[in-house]
Amino acid sequence: MTKLLEIKDLHVAIDGTEILHGIDLTINAGEVHAIMGTNGSGKSTLTKAIAGHPDYTVTSGDILFKGESIIAAEPEDRARAGIFLAFQYPVEIPGVSNMYFLRAALNAQRKARGEAEASGAEFLALIKEKARLMDIDAGLLNRSVNEGFSGGEKKRNEILQLAVLAPTLAVLDETDSGLDIDALKTVATGVNSLRSPERSFLLVTHYQRLLNHIQPDFVHVLLDGRIAKSGGKELALELEDKGYAWLEQTV
Amino acid sequence: MTTQTLNSLQLAIDGFTPQSAEPAWLSELRQDAADSFAALDVPTIRHEDWRYTNLKPLLALKLAAAAPAKITLGDLKPWLIESADEIRLVFVNGFFDSALSRIPALPAGVLIAPLSQLLGDDEGLPGKLARYADHHAQPFTALNTALFTDGAYIRAGQDAVLETPVHVLYVSTGGQINAPRTLVLAGENAGLRLVESFVGLAGESRFVNAVSEVMLASGANVRHAKLLRDAAATHIGWNEVRQDRNSNYTHHSINLDAQLARHDLNVMLAGEGAACTLNGLVLGSDAQHMDNHLVVDHMRPRCTSNQLYRSVVDGRSHSVFSGKVIVRPGAAGTDAKQQNNNLLLSDDARAETKPQLEIYCDEVKCAHGATSGQLDPDAVFFLRSRGLDTRQARNLLTYAFANDVIEQIKMDAVRRHLEEVMRQRFHGLLGE
């Protein structure tokens, strides 16, 4: 098994307040891990720390990606190395069309990796194929990034970016929140189609229902900035059944 | 104001001799304007309307009188707007250059020519030129009226429609005081599209003192873009627009470069149901100073006005937006909107915003809003998480902010041209 992501005794603070108090987590290539937890347990902080948000400071511990420490790397360098974060609250960017943005992002990554940039025609073919996969109509591609999109459209647009940028590690921060069942299925279908032996996923979710559609290999429960319990996908069902309070008592 | 500096502009007037003999009406007009200029003070920051724009640097400039200069089409290349059937008037230092200009066959009722060719009675210029741009009240309008050498005359008679934009290029070669003048007359139900480019070759600091008058008869439609692209210019431009019933006027003031720019736009909504859309974009860098000063006068009922002005200021640059909407008694059904957004890219950049409403009538809808701020850090992080570096992310967001104004331009060739200019300015976005 190739270790893709290794998180070692990770402590993360924001504005001087420590949120994560020592996380250990290893994700091998091709695996799907789910992180579950209540609001305030540190789920989003973990995703931001992996993506390199400048407001989140690693105070001790380390994050290794493909064997190398990334905690000093800029967010764009992490992205170019193959890390992708699907945002819980995708940002609206009025005035930049989705197409323009996606092509700029794709070419920035390709250029940094020393690959040929996508030509207009090549990009168009790629985006059309991926948009069909995500059930995104062409009109959405020509509109400003996320501006005036419904909640479901925004989340599907995140997965579209994931499909186009084709990272090796995709971190999905509560991609299921606010989705109706149809949108959830579309998102899950998109994610499932992107699973491969080389690509790993870290799904962060509050609820078990996303995991009905995307089967994780491992489930971890985050409680007060620590992983309180890890297990297989049955852990999610147990949690759904007994509630987070059950874990709080057992810890 | 020192006597010495005031004299430098006064000297320009005293030393002015027209290129050729002028008709009596014009000599009288110039004399009247010269007298007004002598009587009016050049405004200082103690004048409320000039509070944020200090003209001391202008008054310190050593300026020669306007003189013709020879330039080539190659010199104009960066500013030409590609379009299948371009109509182009070129004035160099305020003098018409027929070799660089292009006036094709025009539809019936449309006349495009340099003012200098129309000073006889045929076009009735005495009753039209300087009719609304008031040189008794505005010193720089007085200065222009006393000094203008030439300028563009564009007229569309009743029902005449010219779809092709007329591109007027006012080129400065440096070190001079240039006074270009534009007169646009759109007759009943006529349609016109006009781009005025104020551009300059690299060189000595110059002063461009422009006046444009635009008159729209009832039902007329005029789209008017003004592009300022002269890094060595102090540009003071006065724009007087008068609209009759149900006419429609669109103005795009795109200020890409200037040492100091002051752009006054006065729109008189003088006929019921007239509508105007006024947009502006300022891109300031280094120590540039760019001031937009608007007055929209709702004189009659059921007129609408819509303003969107944005500025992006970097370095130590400074932008000013002052927009006044006046709703006169009896102007019921007025619908006025005003929006000003400022993006500050550096700690030393400044943006002033001064919206004003003067409403003397009930039953009106007036909305205004102003914002000033920096790039959204969450948006920057979002873009970086997709692989763009910080510079690319900031450029893309800045481009987007500015492009909202460019997108309003409904003259396709002009919009595409400016989009390309913007892409180059915020380079490295697409790798094209």
XYZ file of C-alpha atoms in Angstrom:
683
model
C 0.000 0.000 0.000
C 1.303 3.429 -0.929
C 0.823 5.983 1.770
C -0.648 9.077 0.157
C -1.406 11.245 3.174
C 0.061 10.878 6.645
C -1.076 13.143 9.415
C 1.089 12.855 12.515
C 0.141 14.233 15.916
C -1.258 17.319 14.245
C -2.024 20.362 16.370
C -3.679 23.298 14.636
C -4.606 26.691 16.010
C -6.588 29.607 14.661
C -6.102 33.060 16.168
C -3.995 31.474 18.901
C -6.693 29.010 19.965
C -5.833 25.369 19.454
C -8.615 23.473 17.674
C -6.916 20.185 16.796
C -5.110 18.510 19.662
C -3.111 15.769 18.026
C -4.579 14.026 14.980
C -3.085 10.869 13.543
C -4.434 9.644 10.238
C -2.991 7.734 7.321
C -4.713 7.478 3.953
C -3.380 5.055 1.411
C -3.722 5.447 -2.322
C -7.196 4.547 -3.532
C -8.862 4.637 -0.123
C -11.952 6.558 0.862
C -11.986 7.824 4.437
C -14.867 9.569 6.124
C -14.474 11.962 9.014
C -17.602 12.434 11.050
C -18.236 14.680 13.978
C -20.449 17.308 15.497
C -20.195 21.017 14.787
C -17.092 22.446 16.408
C -15.297 19.115 16.614
C -12.574 20.354 14.270
C -13.635 18.706 10.994
C -13.400 21.839 8.860
C -10.191 22.889 10.576
C -8.605 19.623 9.520
C -9.568 20.173 5.876
C -8.304 23.765 5.918
C -5.024 22.649 7.478
C -4.559 20.052 4.749
C -5.295 22.624 2.019
C -3.063 25.223 3.644
C -5.423 28.032 4.603
C -3.175 30.854 5.873
C -5.369 31.485 8.941
C -4.782 27.960 10.248
C -1.432 27.469 11.952
C 0.141 24.079 12.501
C 1.616 24.442 15.984
C 3.107 20.948 16.115
C 3.001 17.666 14.271
C 3.226 17.184 10.540
C 1.317 16.451 7.359
C 3.085 14.346 4.758
C 1.773 14.110 1.212
C 3.423 11.489 -0.966
C 6.085 11.226 1.721
C 6.942 14.893 1.930
C 6.008 17.410 4.566
C 3.632 20.030 3.178
C 2.965 22.149 6.244
C 5.272 24.895 4.973
C 3.938 24.702 1.397
C 1.695 27.395 -0.097
C -1.902 26.374 -0.853
C -1.254 26.608 -4.604
C 1.762 24.318 -4.316
C -0.350 21.763 -2.469
C -3.000 22.038 -5.194
C -0.406 21.571 -7.907
C 0.981 18.549 -6.063
C -2.493 16.993 -6.254
C -4.515 18.071 -3.229
C -8.022 19.371 -3.792
C -10.443 20.823 -1.269
C -14.142 20.999 -2.080
C -15.399 23.906 0.017
C -18.275 23.714 2.429
C -19.194 27.256 1.363
C -17.997 27.752 -2.213
C -16.960 31.330 -2.875
C -18.818 33.435 -5.442
C -16.631 35.288 -7.918
C -18.717 37.771 -9.896
C -17.207 38.751 -13.212
C -15.225 35.557 -13.828
C -16.915 32.910 -15.912
C -16.738 29.347 -14.702
C -15.029 28.325 -17.940
C -12.403 31.027 -17.660
C -11.723 30.186 -14.035
C -11.457 26.446 -14.614
C -9.120 26.878 -17.532
C -6.943 29.328 -15.592
C -6.778 26.839 -12.703
C -6.076 23.834 -14.895
C -3.359 25.599 -16.832
C -1.761 27.061 -13.706
C -1.470 23.516 -12.367
C -0.241 22.038 -15.621
C 2.308 24.783 -16.094
C 3.636 24.294 -12.571
C 4.009 20.577 -13.228
C 5.839 21.240 -16.477
C 2.964 19.876 -18.571
C 1.559 21.391 -21.741
C -1.269 23.850 -21.128
C -4.700 22.915 -22.414
C -5.601 24.557 -25.700
C -9.040 26.089 -26.134
C -10.349 23.103 -28.063
C -8.839 20.531 -25.716
C -10.230 22.335 -22.695
C -13.668 22.648 -24.252
C -13.810 18.924 -24.934
C -12.678 18.150 -21.379
C -15.122 20.490 -19.697
C -18.049 19.266 -21.778
C -17.348 15.678 -20.853
C -16.987 16.473 -17.137
C -20.024 18.740 -17.096
C -22.125 15.931 -18.531
C -20.844 13.658 -15.805
C -21.889 16.146 -13.140
C -25.209 16.921 -14.831
C -24.213 20.582 -15.173
C -25.772 22.411 -18.063
C -23.694 24.544 -20.402
C -25.361 27.736 -19.195
C -23.770 27.291 -15.783
C -20.328 27.111 -17.361
C -20.675 30.524 -18.905
C -21.997 32.167 -15.778
C -19.793 33.804 -13.157
C -18.274 31.338 -10.717
C -20.980 30.322 -8.244
C -22.772 33.653 -8.578
C -26.472 33.136 -8.141
C -26.008 29.363 -8.098
C -28.332 27.333 -5.923
C -26.770 25.416 -3.043
C -26.873 22.224 -5.095
C -25.353 23.905 -8.143
C -22.490 25.237 -6.063
C -21.690 21.797 -4.681
C -21.931 20.178 -8.108
C -19.644 22.892 -9.390
C -17.085 21.927 -6.730
C -17.171 18.336 -7.941
C -16.868 19.572 -11.522
C -13.648 21.341 -10.517
C -12.530 18.122 -8.875
C -13.225 16.212 -12.081
C -11.381 18.717 -14.259
C -8.364 19.179 -12.002
C -8.091 15.423 -11.308
C -6.181 15.529 -7.998
C -4.750 12.481 -6.222
C -6.307 13.512 -2.918
C -9.758 15.032 -2.776
C -10.936 16.490 0.519
C -14.672 17.146 0.572
C -15.770 19.456 3.375
C -19.454 18.792 4.104
C -20.244 18.602 0.420
C -23.532 16.945 1.398
C -24.773 19.772 3.601
C -27.779 21.569 2.219
C -28.316 19.118 -0.626
C -31.643 17.547 -1.460
C -31.636 13.864 -2.212
C -31.363 14.285 -6.008
C -28.423 16.658 -5.754
C -26.800 14.353 -3.218
C -27.116 11.435 -5.618
C -25.626 13.466 -8.458
C -22.686 14.486 -6.303
C -22.194 10.909 -5.090
C -22.357 9.526 -8.617
C -19.754 12.070 -9.671
C -17.449 11.197 -6.797
C -17.880 7.440 -7.314
C -17.007 7.780 -10.985
C -13.783 9.514 -9.984
C -12.665 6.763 -7.627
C -9.565 4.985 -8.782
C -6.688 2.969 -7.307
C -4.500 6.078 -7.393
C -6.985 8.605 -6.061
C -7.993 8.910 -2.419
C -10.870 10.757 -0.785
C -11.383 12.318 2.596
C -15.071 12.959 3.108
C -16.013 15.218 5.954
C -19.628 14.968 6.966
C -21.952 15.499 9.843
C -24.460 12.918 8.702
C -24.320 9.324 7.698
C -26.565 9.719 4.646
C -23.750 10.700 2.236
C -22.084 7.421 3.156
C -25.109 5.505 1.869
C -24.109 6.724 -1.572
C -20.331 6.831 -1.272
C -19.063 3.774 0.525
C -16.037 4.648 2.668
C -13.273 2.189 3.506
C -12.744 3.788 6.903
C -14.727 6.021 9.189
C -13.216 8.229 11.878
C -15.098 10.169 14.466
C -13.706 13.492 15.530
C -14.480 14.749 18.998
C -13.032 17.933 20.486
C -10.115 18.032 18.104
C -9.125 14.402 18.485
C -10.054 11.202 16.670
C -12.215 9.454 19.233
C -12.875 6.282 17.292
C -11.970 4.711 13.980
C -13.545 1.782 12.208
C -15.068 0.490 9.023
C -18.202 1.793 7.357
C -20.352 0.098 9.997
C -19.142 2.730 12.457
C -21.127 5.334 10.579
C -24.286 3.259 10.958
C -23.636 2.705 14.637
C -23.156 6.438 15.059
C -26.358 7.154 13.189
C -28.126 4.718 15.456
C -26.704 5.794 18.796
C -25.792 9.415 18.209
C -22.623 11.324 18.985
C -23.523 11.359 22.690
C -22.796 7.642 22.797
C -19.151 8.309 21.885
C -18.780 11.193 24.245
C -19.747 8.852 27.076
C -17.372 6.106 25.998
C -14.328 8.342 25.568
C -3.224 80.235 -6.061
C -0.097 82.105 -6.981
C -0.219 84.836 -9.559
C 2.615 83.238 -11.433
C 0.944 79.847 -11.934
C -2.400 81.320 -12.817
C -0.572 83.259 -15.451
C 0.748 80.136 -17.148
C -2.778 79.171 -18.221
C -3.652 82.819 -18.786
C -0.565 83.145 -20.971
C -1.805 80.307 -23.117
C -4.961 82.290 -23.769
C -3.099 85.550 -24.348
C -0.728 83.848 -26.777
C -3.454 82.041 -28.714
C -3.822 82.716 -32.417
C -6.167 80.626 -34.521
C -4.696 78.598 -37.368
C -6.665 80.518 -39.926
C -9.052 83.435 -39.969
C -12.167 82.623 -37.940
C -15.708 83.880 -38.391
C -16.815 86.689 -36.144
C -19.144 84.512 -34.031
C -16.254 82.292 -33.020
C -13.885 85.180 -32.258
C -16.598 86.675 -30.057
C -17.199 83.355 -28.349
C -13.488 82.943 -27.650
C -13.210 86.477 -26.294
C -16.202 85.932 -24.034
C -14.662 82.686 -22.778
C -11.271 84.326 -22.269
C -12.928 87.063 -20.216
C -14.733 84.429 -18.153
C -11.532 82.531 -17.526
C -9.803 85.689 -16.344
C -12.691 86.352 -13.969
C -12.975 82.803 -12.629
C -10.498 81.343 -10.150
C -8.811 78.096 -10.977
C -10.364 75.916 -8.296
C -8.383 74.921 -5.234
C -9.119 72.235 -2.673
C -11.093 74.846 -0.782
C -13.794 74.523 -3.445
C -16.182 71.773 -2.345
C -16.265 70.262 -5.845
C -12.463 70.067 -5.913
C -11.852 69.066 -2.337
C -9.920 65.914 -3.158
C -8.243 67.030 -6.379
C -5.350 69.381 -6.021
C -4.388 71.189 -9.219
C -1.069 72.494 -7.950
C 0.894 69.936 -10.019
C -0.924 71.140 -13.136
C -0.155 74.758 -12.421
C 3.500 73.884 -11.949
C 3.766 72.394 -15.447
C 5.611 74.311 -18.144
C 3.346 74.045 -21.140
C 3.899 75.075 -24.730
C 1.069 76.161 -26.983
C -0.588 73.418 -29.008
C 1.224 72.709 -32.261
C 0.674 70.111 -34.977
C 2.992 67.103 -35.023
C 3.574 64.337 -37.512
C 2.773 60.837 -36.308
C 2.155 57.568 -38.120
C -0.611 55.023 -38.083
C 1.920 52.734 -36.406
C 2.060 55.147 -33.462
C -1.702 54.757 -33.088
C -1.711 50.979 -33.249
C -2.178 50.241 -29.523
C -5.287 52.384 -29.445
C -7.028 51.413 -32.639
C -10.184 49.405 -32.218
C -10.406 46.703 -34.800
C -13.717 46.661 -36.506
C -14.816 45.842 -39.999
C -15.859 49.289 -41.056
C -14.194 51.784 -38.795
C -14.916 55.467 -38.909
C -11.981 57.331 -37.469
C -11.131 60.940 -36.774
C -7.619 61.648 -35.574
C -6.513 64.892 -33.987
C -2.873 65.334 -33.046
C -2.355 67.935 -30.323
C -5.823 69.162 -31.239
C -5.149 69.467 -34.986
C -7.012 67.349 -37.498
C -4.876 64.755 -39.286
C -6.695 63.856 -42.490
C -4.123 61.241 -43.504
C -4.760 59.178 -40.357
C -8.503 59.708 -40.421
C -11.020 57.629 -42.243
C -14.484 58.836 -43.077
C -16.301 56.412 -45.361
C -19.600 56.999 -47.112
C -22.199 57.682 -44.448
C -25.958 57.129 -44.324
C -28.186 60.023 -45.336
C -28.487 62.594 -42.581
C -25.180 61.725 -40.940
C -22.282 64.142 -40.981
C -18.893 63.505 -39.443
C -16.189 66.121 -39.862
C -13.660 68.198 -38.013
C -15.219 71.345 -36.564
C -12.651 73.437 -38.402
C -14.307 72.560 -41.695
C -17.749 73.677 -40.560
C -17.233 77.151 -39.224
C -19.346 78.723 -41.955
C -23.106 78.923 -41.567
C -24.132 75.688 -43.253
C -24.219 73.546 -40.121
C -25.487 76.311 -37.903
C -22.628 75.842 -35.460
C -23.007 79.281 -33.831
C -26.256 78.174 -32.223
C -24.981 74.746 -31.238
C -21.385 74.951 -30.121
C -21.031 76.060 -26.504
C -24.776 76.081 -26.106
C -24.816 73.961 -22.960
C -21.200 73.695 -21.789
C -21.192 76.841 -19.708
C -17.945 78.753 -19.922
C -19.313 81.431 -17.630
C -19.390 79.045 -14.708
C -16.575 76.590 -15.364
C -13.014 77.857 -15.717
C -11.784 74.833 -17.649
C -14.706 75.003 -20.042
C -13.839 78.667 -20.511
C -10.192 77.740 -21.116
C -11.151 75.137 -23.700
C -13.582 77.472 -25.442
C -10.907 80.139 -25.688
C -8.227 77.710 -26.866
C -9.725 74.804 -28.775
C -7.989 74.271 -32.080
C -10.308 71.699 -33.562
C -12.417 68.715 -32.659
C -14.954 66.212 -33.831
C -18.387 67.124 -35.069
C -20.810 64.254 -35.286
C -24.385 64.789 -36.308
C -27.161 62.366 -37.096
C -30.289 64.047 -38.384
C -33.843 62.942 -37.728
C -34.275 59.153 -37.936
C -30.689 58.672 -39.108
C -29.000 55.721 -37.447
C -25.289 55.000 -37.581
C -24.540 51.566 -36.124
C -20.786 51.706 -36.647
C -19.018 53.411 -33.774
C -17.223 56.614 -34.627
C -13.769 56.529 -33.115
C -12.296 59.908 -32.309
C -8.662 59.792 -31.265
C -7.212 62.813 -29.553
C -3.479 62.246 -29.489
C -1.030 64.276 -27.454
C 2.657 64.215 -28.249
C 3.773 66.002 -25.117
C 4.764 69.203 -23.382
C 1.759 71.162 -24.594
C -1.630 72.367 -23.574
C -4.173 70.678 -25.844
C -7.810 71.695 -25.997
C -9.880 69.214 -27.981
C -13.567 69.819 -28.427
C -16.332 67.406 -29.378
C -19.848 68.231 -30.455
C -22.411 65.494 -30.927
C -25.926 66.151 -32.139
C -28.440 63.349 -32.361
C -31.691 64.383 -33.983
C -35.153 63.007 -33.333
C -35.027 59.198 -33.145
C -31.462 59.244 -34.409
C -28.849 56.749 -33.264
C -25.113 57.233 -32.788
C -22.201 55.396 -31.238
C -19.090 57.247 -30.313
C -15.739 56.422 -28.769
C -13.428 59.200 -27.711
C -9.889 58.008 -27.015
C -7.587 60.426 -25.253
C -4.175 58.939 -25.804
C -0.601 60.098 -25.719
C 2.821 59.213 -26.926
C 5.382 58.730 -24.185
C 7.078 62.022 -23.408
C 6.830 65.236 -21.472
C 3.903 65.956 -19.199
C 1.040 67.542 -20.996
C -2.290 69.120 -20.155
C -5.356 68.001 -22.022
C -8.343 70.225 -21.412
C -11.258 68.624 -23.221
C -14.893 69.575 -23.585
C -17.544 67.348 -25.104
C -21.111 68.403 -25.688
C -23.729 65.825 -26.545
C -27.309 66.744 -27.371
C -30.049 64.213 -27.819
C -33.354 65.222 -29.387
C -36.478 63.283 -28.476
C -36.171 59.551 -28.998
C -32.477 59.720 -29.854
C -30.085 57.032 -28.725
C -26.390 57.702 -28.137
C -23.763 55.323 -26.793
C -20.631 57.140 -25.789
C -17.385 55.730 -24.466
C -14.486 57.818 -23.278
C -11.171 56.094 -22.923
C -8.344 57.784 -21.114
C -4.950 56.263 -21.875
C -2.193 58.793 -21.480
C 0.158 58.216 -18.548
C 1.815 61.614 -19.048
C -1.389 63.640 -19.079
C -3.137 65.861 -16.680
C -6.572 65.476 -18.155
C -9.484 67.686 -17.294
C -12.542 66.765 -19.280
C -15.931 68.381 -19.138
C -18.873 66.503 -20.569
C -22.212 68.181 -20.985
C -25.120 66.033 -22.032
C -28.621 67.275 -22.674
C -31.446 64.854 -23.267
C -34.887 65.489 -24.642
C -38.024 63.335 -24.300
C -37.552 59.563 -24.299
C -33.967 59.812 -25.412
C -31.464 57.266 -24.226
C -27.847 58.029 -23.418
C -25.158 55.591 -22.295
C -21.768 56.765 -21.108
C -18.703 54.673 -20.318
C -15.821 56.514 -18.785
C -12.844 54.172 -18.793
C -9.834 55.709 -17.153
C -6.856 53.444 -17.680
C -3.995 55.903 -17.409
C -3.326 59.516 -16.466
C -1.115 61.410 -14.057
C -4.128 63.300 -12.903
C -7.581 63.004 -14.367
C -10.710 64.895 -13.612
C -13.771 63.839 -15.506
C -16.906 65.907 -15.099
C -20.116 64.495 -16.462
C -23.238 66.610 -16.339
C -26.410 65.080 -17.635
C -29.553 67.135 -17.969
C -32.605 64.945 -18.247
C -34.601 67.743 -19.810
C -37.425 65.819 -21.428
C -39.982 63.469 -19.939
C -39.038 59.796 -20.015
C -35.362 60.330 -20.843
C -32.981 57.651 -19.614
C -29.269 57.583 -19.019
C -26.828 54.875 -18.007
C -23.510 56.157 -16.744
C -20.672 53.770 -16.057
C -17.119 54.387 -15.102
C -13.977 52.477 -14.363
C -10.808 53.839 -12.858
C -7.597 51.831 -12.726
C -5.090 53.781 -10.685
C -1.484 52.863 -10.027
C 1.694 54.530 -8.740
C 0.837 58.093 -7.721
C -2.025 58.574 -10.165
C -5.025 60.630 -9.215
C -8.382 60.006 -10.859
C -11.521 61.940 -10.099
C -15.004 61.334 -11.477
C -17.491 64.038 -10.778
C -21.081 63.546 -11.872
C -24.244 65.541 -11.738
C -27.436 64.003 -13.021
C -30.272 66.480 -13.145
C -33.753 64.977 -13.243
C -35.569 68.019 -14.568
C -38.693 66.353 -15.931
C -40.993 63.492 -14.854
C -40.374 59.787 -15.350
C -36.702 59.945 -16.238
C -34.338 57.207 -15.181
C -30.639 57.300 -14.414
C -28.383 54.441 -13.530
C -24.791 54.915 -12.414
C -22.179 52.243 -11.843
C -18.708 53.523 -11.071
C -15.832 51.401 -9.911
C -12.262 52.148 -9.075
C -9.264 49.929 -8.509
C -6.430 51.733 -6.802
C -2.940 50.379 -6.324
C 0.369 51.895 -5.259
C -0.177 55.362 -3.833
C -2.957 56.165 -6.276
C -6.077 58.009 -5.303
C -9.554 57.828 -6.761
C -12.459 60.124 -6.170
C -16.091 59.530 -6.968
C -18.569 62.270 -6.444
C -22.041 61.710 -7.783
C -24.926 64.036 -7.296
C -28.476 63.277 -8.300
C -30.856 66.211 -8.372
C -34.584 65.629 -8.609
C -36.347 68.854 -9.486
C -39.810 69.803 -8.281
C -42.345 68.107 -10.520
C -39.994 65.363 -11.672
C -42.390 62.703 -10.426
C -41.690 59.084 -11.289
C -37.947 59.634 -11.208
C -35.975 56.434 -10.912
C -32.334 57.055 -9.997
C -29.770 54.464 -9.037
C -26.184 55.001 -8.129
C -23.545 52.476 -7.194
C -19.892 53.142 -6.443
C -17.468 50.364 -5.520
C -13.837 50.838 -4.756
C -11.167 48.191 -4.520
C -8.001 49.084 -2.666
C -5.055 46.919 -3.593
C -2.422 48.510 -1.423
C -2.140 50.101 2.005
C -1.205 53.476 0.550
C -3.980 53.692 -2.048
C -7.000 55.842 -1.269
C -10.550 56.032 -2.554
C -12.998 58.789 -1.745
C -16.667 58.349 -2.379
C -19.250 61.063 -2.096
C -22.777 60.223 -3.156
C -25.281 63.058 -2.896
C -29.004 63.203 -3.396
C -30.960 66.414 -3.684
C -34.613 65.574 -3.932
C -37.283 68.227 -4.298
C -40.116 65.958 -5.305
C -42.184 63.136 -3.818
C -42.971 59.957 -5.710
C -39.418 59.180 -6.678
C -37.239 56.106 -6.405
C -33.642 56.879 -5.551
C -31.129 54.297 -4.445
C -27.473 54.646 -3.865
C -24.741 52.546 -2.384
C -21.013 52.747 -1.955
C -18.436 50.204 -0.894
C -14.706 50.368 -0.393
C -12.590 47.398 0.509
C -9.845 44.984 -0.250
C -9.885 41.701 -2.090
C -11.839 39.043 -0.235
C -9.228 36.801 1.463
C -11.588 33.817 1.221
C -11.801 34.276 -2.533
C -8.013 34.551 -2.775
C -7.644 31.329 -0.791
C -10.282 29.613 -2.912
C -8.355 30.425 -6.092
C -5.023 29.438 -4.559
C -6.516 26.121 -3.488
C -7.237 25.579 -7.190
C -3.604 26.127 -8.130
C -3.389 29.836 -8.948
C -0.572 31.643 -7.176
C -1.276 34.698 -5.056
C -0.520 37.141 -7.850
C -2.711 35.285 -10.331
C -5.505 35.001 -7.794
C -5.395 38.704 -6.973
C -5.178 39.626 -10.648
C -8.116 37.443 -11.543
C -10.278 38.902 -8.786
C -9.248 42.428 -9.705
C -9.961 41.752 -13.362
C -13.375 40.416 -12.401
C -14.194 43.459 -10.311
C -13.207 45.813 -13.108
C -14.695 43.732 -15.876
C -18.193 44.167 -14.464
C -18.017 47.711 -15.805
C -16.462 46.749 -19.153
C -19.217 44.171 -19.631
C -21.812 46.934 -19.666
C -20.456 48.258 -22.957
C -22.854 47.237 -25.678
C -20.554 48.294 -28.502
C -19.063 44.861 -29.166
C -15.807 45.884 -30.839
C -15.102 48.370 -28.068
C -15.898 45.897 -25.321
C -13.720 43.194 -26.863
C -10.885 45.653 -27.323
C -11.063 46.703 -23.674
C -11.344 43.128 -22.446
C -8.112 42.410 -24.267
C -6.487 45.512 -22.786
C -7.568 44.356 -19.349
C -6.256 40.856 -19.897
C -2.891 42.256 -20.808
C -2.942 44.562 -17.839
C -3.747 41.688 -15.496
C -1.416 39.429 -17.394
C -0.791 35.771 -16.899
C -4.423 34.807 -16.416
C -5.045 32.420 -19.234
C -1.581 31.750 -20.556
C -2.705 32.984 -23.962
